[in-house]
XYZ file of C-alpha atoms in Angstrom:
744
model
C 0.000 0.000 0.000
C 1.184 3.515 -0.637
C -0.269 6.943 -0.060
C 1.088 10.431 -0.595
C 1.658 12.452 2.555
C 1.389 15.729 0.659
C 0.801 16.724 -2.939
C 3.859 15.754 -4.931
C 3.822 18.789 -7.159
C 7.191 19.882 -8.441
C 7.218 23.136 -6.518
C 6.636 21.468 -3.171
C 9.242 18.798 -3.811
C 11.694 21.548 -4.634
C 10.811 23.350 -1.411
C 11.352 20.208 0.665
C 14.670 19.591 -1.022
C 16.006 23.080 -0.583
C 15.034 23.194 3.093
C 17.629 20.517 3.844
C 20.197 21.713 1.320
C 23.752 22.458 2.355
C 26.432 23.522 -0.105
C 28.959 20.711 -0.557
C 32.377 22.135 -1.325
C 34.238 20.830 -3.142
C 31.442 18.996 -4.962
C 31.247 15.217 -4.712
C 32.256 13.237 -7.799
C 28.736 11.811 -8.216
C 25.318 11.879 -6.535
C 24.953 9.907 -3.308
C 21.966 7.777 -2.344
C 21.385 7.273 1.393
C 18.679 6.684 3.983
C 17.391 8.642 6.944
C 16.396 6.853 10.135
C 14.641 7.982 13.286
C 17.274 7.754 16.067
C 17.007 4.694 18.301
C 18.109 4.561 21.928
C 19.925 1.574 23.330
C 22.210 -0.962 21.682
C 22.649 -4.029 23.825
C 21.825 -7.729 23.874
C 18.267 -6.987 24.981
C 17.503 -4.546 22.137
C 18.376 -5.497 18.587
C 17.730 -2.814 15.964
C 18.537 -2.133 12.321
C 21.905 -0.702 13.391
C 22.854 -3.605 15.682
C 25.666 -5.996 14.863
C 23.308 -8.987 14.665
C 19.552 -9.656 14.738
C 19.357 -6.469 12.654
C 16.660 -7.784 10.307
C 13.718 -7.304 12.669
C 10.901 -5.148 11.193
C 9.139 -4.049 14.383
C 8.838 -0.377 15.302
C 11.047 -1.054 18.330
C 13.815 -2.257 16.004
C 13.081 0.106 13.101
C 11.105 3.263 14.005
C 9.059 4.483 11.051
C 9.556 7.888 9.491
C 12.807 7.645 7.550
C 13.183 7.979 3.777
C 15.337 7.170 0.777
C 17.188 10.321 -0.271
C 19.376 11.353 -3.182
C 21.972 14.101 -2.796
C 23.416 15.853 -5.835
C 27.176 16.472 -6.010
C 26.581 20.021 -4.732
C 24.263 19.000 -1.896
C 20.713 19.367 -3.276
C 18.451 16.702 -1.730
C 15.577 14.741 -3.269
C 13.250 12.684 -1.105
C 12.718 9.697 -3.410
C 10.197 7.813 -1.291
C 8.093 10.968 -0.969
C 8.285 11.581 -4.720
C 7.091 8.037 -5.367
C 4.184 8.371 -2.937
C 5.420 6.350 0.021
C 5.160 7.466 3.627
C 2.740 8.094 6.459
C -0.451 10.125 6.165
C -0.691 10.594 9.932
C -1.447 14.016 11.402
C 1.512 15.804 13.018
C 3.936 13.074 12.040
C 2.018 10.120 13.522
C 3.210 6.927 11.861
C 0.211 4.908 10.677
C -0.483 1.975 8.379
C 1.328 3.749 5.519
C 4.451 4.505 7.553
C 7.809 3.348 6.210
C 11.320 2.543 7.291
C 14.020 2.332 4.618
C 17.477 0.717 4.535
C 20.296 -0.791 2.467
C 20.334 0.977 -0.923
C 22.536 -0.475 -3.676
C 22.980 0.972 -7.171
C 22.627 -1.014 -10.396
C 25.635 -1.255 -12.722
C 23.912 1.147 -15.135
C 23.580 3.832 -12.467
C 19.944 4.301 -13.471
C 18.181 2.422 -10.688
C 18.777 1.041 -7.221
C 17.449 -1.729 -5.003
C 16.729 -1.255 -1.301
C 14.696 -2.693 1.588
C 11.558 -1.114 2.981
C 9.111 -2.006 5.758
C 5.590 -0.578 5.422
C 3.075 -0.137 8.216
C 3.010 0.636 11.928
C 0.530 -0.131 14.716
C -1.949 2.666 15.311
C -2.559 1.827 18.963
C -0.620 0.606 21.961
C 0.506 -3.033 21.639
C -1.037 -3.155 18.192
C -0.347 -6.107 15.919
C 2.663 -5.644 13.653
C 2.590 -7.358 10.278
C 5.331 -5.492 8.386
C 8.226 -7.311 6.763
C 11.382 -6.006 5.208
C 10.875 -6.466 1.482
C 12.969 -5.547 -1.556
C 12.035 -2.594 -3.793
C 13.604 -0.968 -6.845
C 13.681 2.775 -7.442
C 14.206 4.381 -10.849
C 14.072 7.945 -12.060
C 17.308 8.971 -10.387
C 18.409 11.366 -13.112
C 18.120 15.141 -12.979
C 14.619 16.295 -13.933
C 13.130 12.800 -13.487
C 10.544 11.717 -10.916
C 11.237 8.699 -8.748
C 9.244 5.529 -9.286
C 9.329 2.627 -6.820
C 8.203 -0.964 -7.470
C 8.296 -4.034 -5.257
C 10.695 -6.712 -6.483
C 8.741 -9.653 -7.882
C 8.908 -13.245 -6.661
C 10.813 -12.590 -3.443
C 10.201 -14.887 -0.471
C 7.654 -13.763 2.168
C 10.291 -13.262 4.858
C 12.489 -10.378 5.982
C 14.742 -9.640 3.010
C 17.474 -7.072 3.551
C 20.859 -5.832 2.309
C 20.307 -6.532 -1.419
C 22.831 -5.999 -4.168
C 23.126 -6.681 -7.876
C 25.054 -9.640 -9.237
C 26.942 -9.351 -12.518
C 23.951 -10.617 -14.542
C 21.536 -8.172 -12.880
C 19.928 -10.734 -10.589
C 19.917 -10.041 -6.858
C 21.894 -11.307 -3.897
C 20.402 -10.497 -0.515
C 20.146 -11.547 3.121
C 16.972 -13.269 4.336
C 15.666 -14.906 7.480
C 13.955 -17.592 5.396
C 14.994 -20.995 6.811
C 17.312 -22.870 4.472
C 14.441 -25.130 3.368
C 11.578 -22.705 4.047
C 10.120 -24.884 6.819
C 7.768 -22.934 9.085
C 8.689 -25.076 12.103
C 12.263 -23.757 11.942
C 11.235 -20.086 12.011
C 12.661 -17.950 13.448
C 16.232 -19.163 13.177
C 17.876 -18.669 16.576
C 21.556 -17.762 16.638
C 24.397 -19.623 18.384
C 25.126 -16.827 20.849
C 22.044 -15.634 22.730
C 19.352 -17.555 20.911
C 18.160 -14.378 19.202
C 16.626 -14.353 15.746
C 19.142 -14.384 12.913
C 19.241 -14.727 9.137
C 20.054 -17.922 7.249
C 22.699 -16.492 4.929
C 22.851 -15.203 1.357
C 20.190 -15.835 -1.268
C 20.023 -15.249 -5.023
C 16.817 -14.211 -6.790
C 16.063 -13.787 -10.476
C 12.934 -11.608 -10.206
C 11.844 -12.357 -13.762
C 11.850 -16.150 -13.494
C 11.348 -16.451 -9.741
C 14.425 -18.670 -9.443
C 15.422 -18.517 -5.762
C 18.576 -20.194 -4.443
C 20.420 -20.356 -1.164
C 23.956 -19.283 -2.074
C 25.484 -19.436 1.399
C 24.088 -21.094 4.537
C 25.318 -19.839 7.883
C 23.903 -20.605 11.331
C 24.423 -17.159 12.893
C 24.079 -14.733 10.024
C 25.772 -13.082 7.048
C 25.664 -9.400 6.191
C 26.258 -6.668 3.553
C 27.057 -8.663 0.399
C 28.738 -6.852 -2.492
C 30.187 -8.004 -5.814
C 33.847 -7.104 -5.819
C 36.046 -6.230 -8.783
C 37.222 -9.857 -9.035
C 33.654 -11.075 -9.632
C 33.227 -12.636 -6.182
C 30.544 -11.965 -3.613
C 32.294 -10.448 -0.607
C 30.368 -10.172 2.647
C 30.647 -10.146 6.425
C 29.828 -13.303 8.348
C 29.265 -13.820 12.056
C 31.285 -16.803 13.248
C 30.092 -18.250 16.516
C 30.644 -21.999 16.262
C 30.401 -22.881 19.954
C 28.384 -24.820 22.486
C 25.091 -23.347 23.638
C 25.561 -20.837 26.468
C 21.906 -21.269 27.323
C 22.554 -24.960 27.984
C 25.480 -24.465 30.318
C 24.148 -21.316 32.013
C 20.417 -21.158 31.311
C 18.710 -17.842 31.914
C 14.900 -17.933 31.902
C 13.135 -18.283 29.575
C 16.069 -20.019 27.886
C 15.803 -23.488 29.361
C 16.744 -25.859 26.545
C 15.744 -29.178 25.032
C 16.339 -30.883 21.692
C 14.111 -32.070 18.893
C 15.003 -35.445 17.410
C 15.130 -33.901 13.924
C 14.166 -30.770 11.995
C 10.706 -32.172 11.262
C 7.758 -30.128 12.493
C 6.398 -33.084 14.485
C 9.743 -34.363 15.762
C 9.699 -35.753 19.301
C 11.665 -33.928 21.979
C 14.575 -35.209 24.039
C 17.215 -34.097 26.503
C 19.597 -31.441 25.161
C 23.095 -32.687 24.323
C 26.291 -30.928 23.227
C 28.489 -32.761 20.724
C 30.872 -30.090 19.475
C 33.198 -28.273 20.016
C 34.905 -27.912 23.428
C 32.893 -26.487 26.334
C 32.699 -22.704 26.467
C 34.430 -22.678 29.855
C 37.345 -24.846 30.964
C 36.298 -27.868 33.003
C 38.255 -28.540 36.189
C 40.498 -31.550 35.640
C 40.165 -31.395 31.857
C 43.057 -30.870 29.458
C 40.853 -28.642 27.275
C 40.836 -24.863 27.256
C 37.385 -23.316 27.121
C 36.462 -22.286 23.606
C 34.287 -19.468 22.324
C 34.557 -17.748 18.959
C 32.763 -14.470 18.382
C 33.841 -12.427 15.384
C 32.613 -10.695 12.256
C 35.166 -11.242 9.468
C 35.140 -10.729 5.679
C 34.258 -13.793 3.595
C 33.797 -14.532 -0.101
C 31.869 -16.948 -2.278
C 31.703 -17.218 -6.031
C 28.543 -15.931 -7.657
C 27.251 -19.503 -8.013
C 27.719 -19.954 -4.259
C 30.787 -22.184 -4.562
C 34.167 -21.915 -2.867
C 33.161 -20.323 0.425
C 36.123 -19.123 2.481
C 37.357 -16.133 4.423
C 38.672 -13.301 2.244
C 41.762 -14.769 0.542
C 41.841 -17.313 3.403
C 42.640 -14.667 5.991
C 41.810 -15.642 9.559
C 42.446 -15.212 13.240
C 46.219 -15.595 12.931
C 46.388 -12.633 10.550
C 43.760 -10.381 12.180
C 43.213 -11.140 15.871
C 45.446 -9.847 18.693
C 45.328 -13.093 20.731
C 43.474 -16.356 21.366
C 44.002 -19.527 23.398
C 45.503 -22.931 22.692
C 43.208 -25.961 22.695
C 45.043 -28.423 24.965
C 46.589 -27.225 28.224
C 48.934 -30.175 28.839
C 51.020 -29.987 25.658
C 53.978 -27.569 25.908
C 54.193 -27.468 22.094
C 50.863 -25.639 21.984
C 50.885 -21.946 22.879
C 48.394 -19.137 23.239
C 48.568 -16.952 20.150
C 49.767 -13.396 20.593
C 50.157 -11.116 17.586
C 53.061 -9.371 19.320
C 56.124 -11.421 18.553
C 54.301 -13.747 16.157
C 56.233 -12.486 13.136
C 53.131 -11.968 11.036
C 53.179 -9.337 8.284
C 50.055 -7.438 9.375
C 50.931 -4.952 12.148
C 47.364 -3.888 13.006
C 44.914 -6.186 14.778
C 41.149 -5.836 14.523
C 38.316 -7.407 16.455
C 35.553 -7.206 13.812
C 34.959 -5.955 10.274
C 31.486 -4.539 9.614
C 29.835 -2.771 6.637
C 32.258 -4.039 4.009
C 32.855 -1.973 0.837
C 35.515 -2.250 -1.858
C 37.486 0.812 -2.927
C 36.323 1.461 -6.525
C 39.748 2.838 -7.464
C 42.088 0.421 -5.651
C 40.702 -3.023 -6.391
C 41.220 -5.482 -3.568
C 41.163 -2.776 -0.892
C 38.191 -3.415 1.387
C 37.000 -0.684 3.728
C 34.896 -1.408 6.813
C 34.426 -0.630 10.483
C 35.986 -2.295 13.500
C 33.277 -1.800 16.097
C 32.288 -3.308 19.384
C 29.527 -5.894 19.391
C 27.232 -3.653 21.458
C 26.884 -0.061 22.710
C 27.734 1.956 19.557
C 25.166 1.002 16.881
C 27.993 -0.895 15.136
C 30.034 2.279 14.732
C 33.705 2.566 15.554
C 37.012 2.884 13.723
C 37.217 2.822 9.919
C 39.831 0.340 8.738
C 40.892 -1.090 5.384
C 42.088 -4.586 4.529
C 44.556 -4.643 1.649
C 43.981 -7.932 -0.178
C 45.577 -7.298 -3.590
C 49.042 -6.444 -4.870
C 49.729 -3.301 -6.970
C 49.622 -5.467 -10.124
C 46.033 -6.458 -9.283
C 46.703 -10.043 -8.220
C 45.100 -11.282 -5.013
C 47.470 -11.443 -2.071
C 48.162 -14.517 -0.018
C 46.594 -14.099 3.430
C 50.096 -14.119 4.916
C 50.865 -10.855 3.094
C 47.593 -8.995 3.689
C 47.635 -5.948 5.947
C 45.152 -3.824 7.865
C 45.271 -0.023 7.619
C 43.924 2.106 10.454
C 42.141 5.067 8.859
C 40.922 6.737 12.075
C 42.668 6.724 15.411
C 42.457 3.344 17.115
C 40.772 5.022 20.091
C 37.587 5.443 18.029
C 37.076 1.664 18.133
C 36.326 1.773 21.872
C 34.036 3.626 24.276
C 36.862 4.597 26.606
C 37.554 8.209 27.458
C 40.524 9.313 25.383
C 41.349 12.670 23.744
C 41.842 10.797 20.470
C 38.370 9.235 20.681
C 36.464 11.938 18.826
C 33.404 9.747 18.259
C 32.379 6.803 16.107
C 32.070 6.131 12.382
C 29.973 3.709 10.348
C 28.984 3.052 6.711
C 32.252 4.176 5.068
C 32.002 5.002 1.355
C 35.202 5.310 -0.695
C 34.207 7.135 -3.892
C 35.363 6.808 -7.482
C 37.479 9.964 -7.813
C 41.220 10.000 -7.407
C 43.712 7.411 -8.580
C 45.575 4.607 -6.823
C 48.319 7.122 -6.108
C 46.178 10.087 -5.059
C 43.457 10.721 -2.528
C 39.842 10.019 -3.354
C 36.788 11.102 -1.419
C 35.828 9.074 1.645
C 32.403 9.585 3.221
C 30.984 8.042 6.373
C 28.218 8.426 8.912
C 29.708 10.005 12.049
C 28.468 10.669 15.560
C 30.664 12.797 17.869
C 29.883 10.408 20.731
C 32.902 8.668 22.254
C 30.888 6.928 24.981
C 28.297 4.152 24.868
C 24.636 4.525 24.002
C 23.427 4.366 27.616
C 19.887 3.088 27.722
C 16.976 1.889 25.589
C 14.549 3.928 27.683
C 15.837 7.469 27.153
C 16.495 9.522 24.015
C 19.253 8.387 21.674
C 22.639 9.925 22.451
C 24.172 9.070 19.071
C 23.413 11.466 16.199
C 24.761 10.151 12.895
C 25.374 12.648 10.085
C 27.065 12.089 6.746
C 30.497 13.655 6.675
C 33.554 13.828 4.448
C 36.777 12.512 5.961
C 40.048 14.357 5.678
C 41.954 11.380 4.279
C 41.356 8.032 2.612
C 44.165 5.883 1.256
C 46.993 7.962 2.752
C 45.434 7.868 6.217
C 47.508 6.284 8.950
C 45.517 6.347 12.151
C 44.699 10.031 11.665
C 41.742 10.668 9.302
C 39.287 13.138 10.843
C 35.744 14.095 9.949
C 35.341 17.488 8.289
C 32.071 19.234 7.358
C 28.659 17.567 7.475
C 27.187 17.057 4.006
C 23.672 18.221 4.873
C 22.231 20.973 7.036
C 20.281 18.267 8.854
C 17.086 16.438 7.940
C 14.567 17.323 10.629
C 11.207 15.695 11.306
C 8.638 15.487 14.074
C 7.609 11.864 14.506
C 5.393 9.829 16.815
C 4.856 6.072 16.722
C 3.850 3.169 18.905
C 6.666 0.894 20.048
C 4.962 -1.883 21.941
C 2.821 -0.215 24.567
C 4.617 3.131 24.420
C 3.831 6.147 22.269
C 7.257 7.492 21.325
C 7.671 11.070 20.172
C 10.729 12.521 18.487
C 11.489 15.916 17.005
C 14.871 16.742 15.519
C 17.402 15.621 12.955
C 17.164 12.083 11.604
C 20.183 9.827 11.314
C 21.853 9.795 7.887
C 23.125 6.299 7.055
C 24.329 3.893 4.346
C 25.537 6.206 1.547
C 26.196 4.720 -1.904
C 27.584 6.432 -4.993
C 25.299 6.725 -8.032
C 27.212 6.247 -11.275
C 27.551 3.762 -14.131
C 30.075 0.945 -13.746
C 31.085 -2.080 -15.767
C 29.851 -5.274 -14.156
C 32.772 -7.611 -13.422
C 32.843 -11.036 -15.005
C 31.215 -13.406 -12.527
C 33.623 -15.714 -10.750
C 32.141 -19.203 -10.527
C 33.533 -22.552 -9.438
C 37.065 -22.968 -10.786
C 38.336 -25.992 -12.669
C 39.602 -28.906 -10.595
C 43.230 -28.658 -9.545
C 45.684 -31.160 -11.006
C 45.763 -33.562 -8.014
C 41.991 -34.040 -8.183
C 42.059 -34.318 -11.972
C 44.626 -37.095 -11.518
C 42.280 -38.895 -9.121
C 39.394 -38.795 -11.614
C 41.694 -40.140 -14.319
C 42.963 -42.934 -12.067
C 39.388 -43.974 -11.213
C 38.267 -43.676 -14.859
C 35.344 -41.424 -13.893
C 34.395 -38.456 -16.063
C 34.199 -35.248 -14.059
C 31.142 -34.169 -16.059
C 29.310 -37.382 -15.120
C 30.081 -36.875 -11.461
C 28.971 -33.236 -11.446
C 25.690 -34.179 -13.132
C 25.153 -36.882 -10.515
C 25.913 -34.444 -7.683
C 23.494 -31.819 -8.989
C 20.785 -34.439 -9.425
C 21.250 -35.739 -5.874
C 21.767 -32.315 -4.248
C 25.255 -33.289 -3.105
C 28.843 -32.074 -3.254
C 32.207 -33.780 -2.773
C 34.636 -32.603 -0.110
C 38.295 -33.591 -0.489
C 41.179 -33.079 1.934
C 44.570 -33.992 0.474
C 46.597 -34.442 3.661
C 45.037 -33.737 7.041
C 48.376 -34.110 8.833
C 49.522 -30.872 7.137
C 48.562 -27.624 8.890
C 49.467 -23.974 8.375
C 52.791 -23.134 9.989
C 51.293 -20.270 12.018
C 48.831 -22.476 13.890
C 50.464 -23.668 17.092
C 47.205 -23.527 19.014
C 45.981 -26.994 17.988
C 48.129 -30.150 17.608
C 50.562 -29.958 14.725
C 52.656 -33.125 15.173
C 50.266 -35.400 13.315
C 50.576 -38.976 12.019
C 48.385 -41.511 10.262
C 49.327 -44.894 11.771
C 51.239 -46.814 9.128
C 51.044 -43.819 6.789
C 52.159 -40.230 6.348
C 53.152 -37.839 9.098
C 53.930 -34.127 9.333
C 55.887 -32.950 12.367
C 56.493 -29.365 13.444
C 58.753 -30.003 16.426
C 59.999 -32.784 18.676
C 56.942 -32.761 20.930
C 54.153 -35.269 21.419
C 52.849 -36.929 18.265
C 49.105 -37.282 17.732
C 47.828 -40.254 15.753
C 44.613 -39.845 13.801
C 42.672 -42.327 11.691
C 39.211 -40.846 11.049
C 37.699 -37.486 10.149
C 34.319 -36.946 11.784
C 31.842 -34.617 10.081
C 29.013 -32.618 11.595
C 26.119 -30.843 9.941
C 24.180 -27.777 11.078
C 20.764 -29.039 12.184
C 18.110 -26.742 13.673
C 17.127 -28.989 16.564
C 17.677 -26.961 19.747
C 14.480 -25.688 21.328
C 14.081 -23.037 24.007
C 11.480 -22.987 26.739
C 10.014 -26.395 27.568
C 8.690 -29.212 25.378
C 5.215 -28.413 26.686
C 5.571 -24.682 26.030
C 8.306 -24.191 23.414
C 9.372 -20.768 22.245
C 9.148 -20.179 18.480
C 12.010 -21.289 16.281
C 15.074 -23.425 16.821
C 18.813 -22.955 17.265
C 21.324 -24.672 15.003
C 23.350 -27.420 16.660
C 26.243 -29.554 15.491
C 24.996 -33.082 14.823
C 26.889 -35.997 13.332
C 26.494 -36.105 9.565
C 23.075 -37.671 9.066
C 21.865 -36.331 5.720
C 20.049 -39.220 4.056
C 21.519 -38.661 0.597
C 25.088 -38.355 1.856
C 24.735 -41.490 3.985
C 23.191 -43.336 1.060
C 26.202 -42.843 -1.161
C 29.162 -42.742 1.223
C 31.121 -45.881 2.153
C 30.548 -46.966 5.754
C 33.938 -48.235 6.896
C 34.382 -45.771 9.781
C 33.834 -46.711 13.417
C 32.478 -43.383 14.649
C 29.193 -41.781 13.552
C 29.518 -39.254 10.736
C 33.150 -40.247 10.145
C 35.224 -41.335 7.169
C 38.603 -43.116 7.294
C 41.794 -41.163 6.688
C 43.813 -42.797 3.912
C 47.498 -43.621 4.354
C 48.487 -40.467 2.437
C 46.431 -38.353 4.862
C 43.559 -37.772 2.440
C 39.823 -37.804 3.081
C 36.936 -37.676 0.573
C 33.174 -38.015 0.938
C 29.804 -36.938 -0.398
C 28.277 -34.089 1.623
C 24.864 -32.395 1.504
C 24.600 -29.212 -0.537
C 23.561 -25.904 1.001
C 23.922 -27.043 4.596
C 26.762 -25.781 6.786
C 29.277 -28.425 7.872
C 32.230 -28.690 10.207
C 34.571 -31.517 11.267
C 37.275 -32.880 13.551
C 39.995 -35.527 13.301
C 39.841 -38.450 15.749
C 42.510 -40.497 17.471
C 42.511 -44.265 16.820
C 41.719 -47.028 19.280
C 45.470 -47.517 19.778
C 46.221 -43.840 20.472
C 48.705 -42.979 23.216
C 48.770 -39.169 23.407
C 44.975 -38.888 23.689
C 42.274 -41.301 24.738
C 40.939 -43.489 21.898
C 38.422 -41.804 19.600
C 39.176 -38.376 21.065
C 39.105 -35.191 18.976
C 42.563 -34.133 17.807
C 42.118 -31.053 15.599
C 38.803 -29.219 15.240
C 37.612 -27.002 12.413
C 36.680 -23.566 13.800
C 34.228 -22.481 11.092
C 31.072 -23.636 9.378
C 31.559 -24.257 5.633
C 28.861 -25.000 3.046
C 28.895 -26.362 -0.493
C 26.722 -26.064 -3.580
C 25.138 -28.939 -5.504
C 27.672 -30.203 -8.028
C 30.632 -28.619 -6.253
C 33.854 -30.611 -5.856
C 35.866 -28.767 -3.232
C 39.438 -29.693 -2.337
C 41.636 -28.241 0.389
C 45.288 -29.036 0.848
C 45.181 -29.867 4.548
C 43.344 -29.597 7.837
C 44.196 -25.905 8.221
C 44.913 -24.705 4.693
C 48.512 -23.621 4.173
C 49.157 -19.971 3.324
C 52.882 -20.249 2.570
C 54.383 -23.238 4.403
C 53.089 -25.862 6.791
C 54.322 -26.739 10.283
C 57.275 -28.634 8.788
C 58.279 -25.722 6.558
C 56.906 -27.447 3.452
C 54.517 -26.070 0.816
C 50.859 -27.003 0.616
C 50.111 -30.662 -0.131
C 49.866 -31.566 -3.809
C 49.457 -35.350 -3.563
C 46.827 -37.079 -5.660
C 44.335 -37.882 -2.884
C 43.982 -41.631 -2.516
C 40.712 -41.204 -0.626
C 39.162 -39.524 -3.672
C 40.309 -42.343 -5.932
C 38.756 -44.834 -3.508
C 35.484 -42.886 -3.319
C 35.217 -42.606 -7.105
C 35.977 -46.307 -7.570
C 33.322 -47.204 -4.999
C 30.815 -44.904 -6.699
C 31.578 -46.386 -10.130
C 31.364 -50.018 -9.057
C 28.333 -50.020 -6.766
C 25.730 -49.620 -9.477
C 23.103 -51.485 -7.450
C 22.828 -48.451 -5.139
C 24.198 -45.602 -7.190
C 22.838 -45.798 -10.694
C 19.164 -46.062 -9.878
C 18.747 -42.469 -11.050
C 20.094 -43.029 -14.516
C 23.725 -42.075 -13.990
C 26.652 -44.289 -14.826
C 28.329 -46.033 -17.716
């Protein structure tokens, strides 16, 4: 539904624009599209809003007060209210937000520069504790050119869930974030995250609006955010990694008592909650395990077909974090990681990386914000990750560096003369050259402290500003003049049982540059590397036949060449590893860990909150032994432990895995182990990874090698025997495999 607040005659639109006009000097290189937002008090675990680090997809008026707009600013500062031009917004008297009220977020410009996609929620309760039915849905706006009138249309064929943070893929289809469960099952909604059991999104989705083709490109249990297509044709995005045991199980806080469902089925019986993976959050007295909790927002990439998910250029905690613990406490070879003295190339640690953008002039330079998880509306210090060499080639993670653009003090809420406030939504613009400064915009609030309370007025006041430096900044870029004279409104709306009133400047957020660009060639799944090609040749299986079979069965193949080989920087988990009777890779003269199986886990939404008699809505993802029916149907069953596959003598592992479901894994000690108890975990994967149907994904080891492994050797390049064995088994067992018409 839409309705015009006032007559949209040209004269009145011009009056509204000029009232908020501020001369921008020097002019910007191109127009800037951005959103206004009614300020929101509070930013803590109890109050998730559109500016929070997670659970930021909620459409309620508590999370997203109505009254903001989509605005376009000319290079000299003239403003157009695009949602008003197109007839969207409240008709309420004196600013009361009614059934036509809107909240707007996440604009992204098409490659042509002539239109943009964004998210909008329509409607607000008109009485205390009124029913809220709004959802974040995707819309396209056109008519951005001078002298044109904006037109807004809802994107066709999108799922009936909260769809946010859209962007255009190279072919013009859309990638976006949604809270649709991975299979759309109503019983799994909402998806509850791995941290506090709050609602989260399921990952990245692709939609072709014309055909209605909808695909899950990237499945993640705790949420992905702000996807873009970078200059290399990849989808780059921020992902929340929180692969850990359930805090609500170990320290339940009402109403978060926990239980498990036997499966993801809507009518699944309930049972006692169990934790399978990974280590406990807190160290257990008498145990040799350190407590483990991961909580970070890092940059990730996938190809545009959803394949090859990994952190940006394989960068990780060893390259970015200041410190983290070892896994076993009784092995002197294992040490707590400390960036100081580690010898890594990157001198600047970060805790998180929000609101990712790529520099349009320096390809492979990604700008974002290192912010605290709470208290600042995800604003903090602007930083840049340099992921490409001057010749344009992607850097090895070992050689990537972080640049501090603002003073490091702006990342915190501590009192410090250098903490001038907090930044978010950085926008490097297209002027300048790789050798000269270009324009850098951001939303800035001169508030060095925390947002104190959800009950009082908002302390933070975000305004768009130009920064003094961009690429030449070294911990010293300051904000200069605000870009607008302020966008003031008087607003009232119901948030639960409270009538909230606000009068003053709205927040100015999420700027994007409006100009025509050439869409990069889409990066899709690469050709198989030579070791895996050799395995297919040895097994006399055509790769094309296997990929067709995988797509038909909704499966992928995961290959590990040598799980005894680990990156040389990782001394936090065992790195003296041996397959009994087979290969070994030793990093020092310490204890040797034998391993004979790799155990796989899948992300199943089976954790319930509340009680079986009175369950809360939705389910949390838990690690469960690999139980996907299709994968179990086609995998050999020679392993002793559930969800496991044997490790071949050359250290390799290969198996069929379900597509579009996050997985993780651990190596296990054999029954004859001496360093650890039999069938104990040896090395654990610290991330969830998912695969697309038809994908054949190979990694060189258990922790992929950046430059050299723990023995000073390069990444493994052996032809994986486990893949040969899997392909031979697949080819020969036609009584189970070829029922679907595949085979010789």
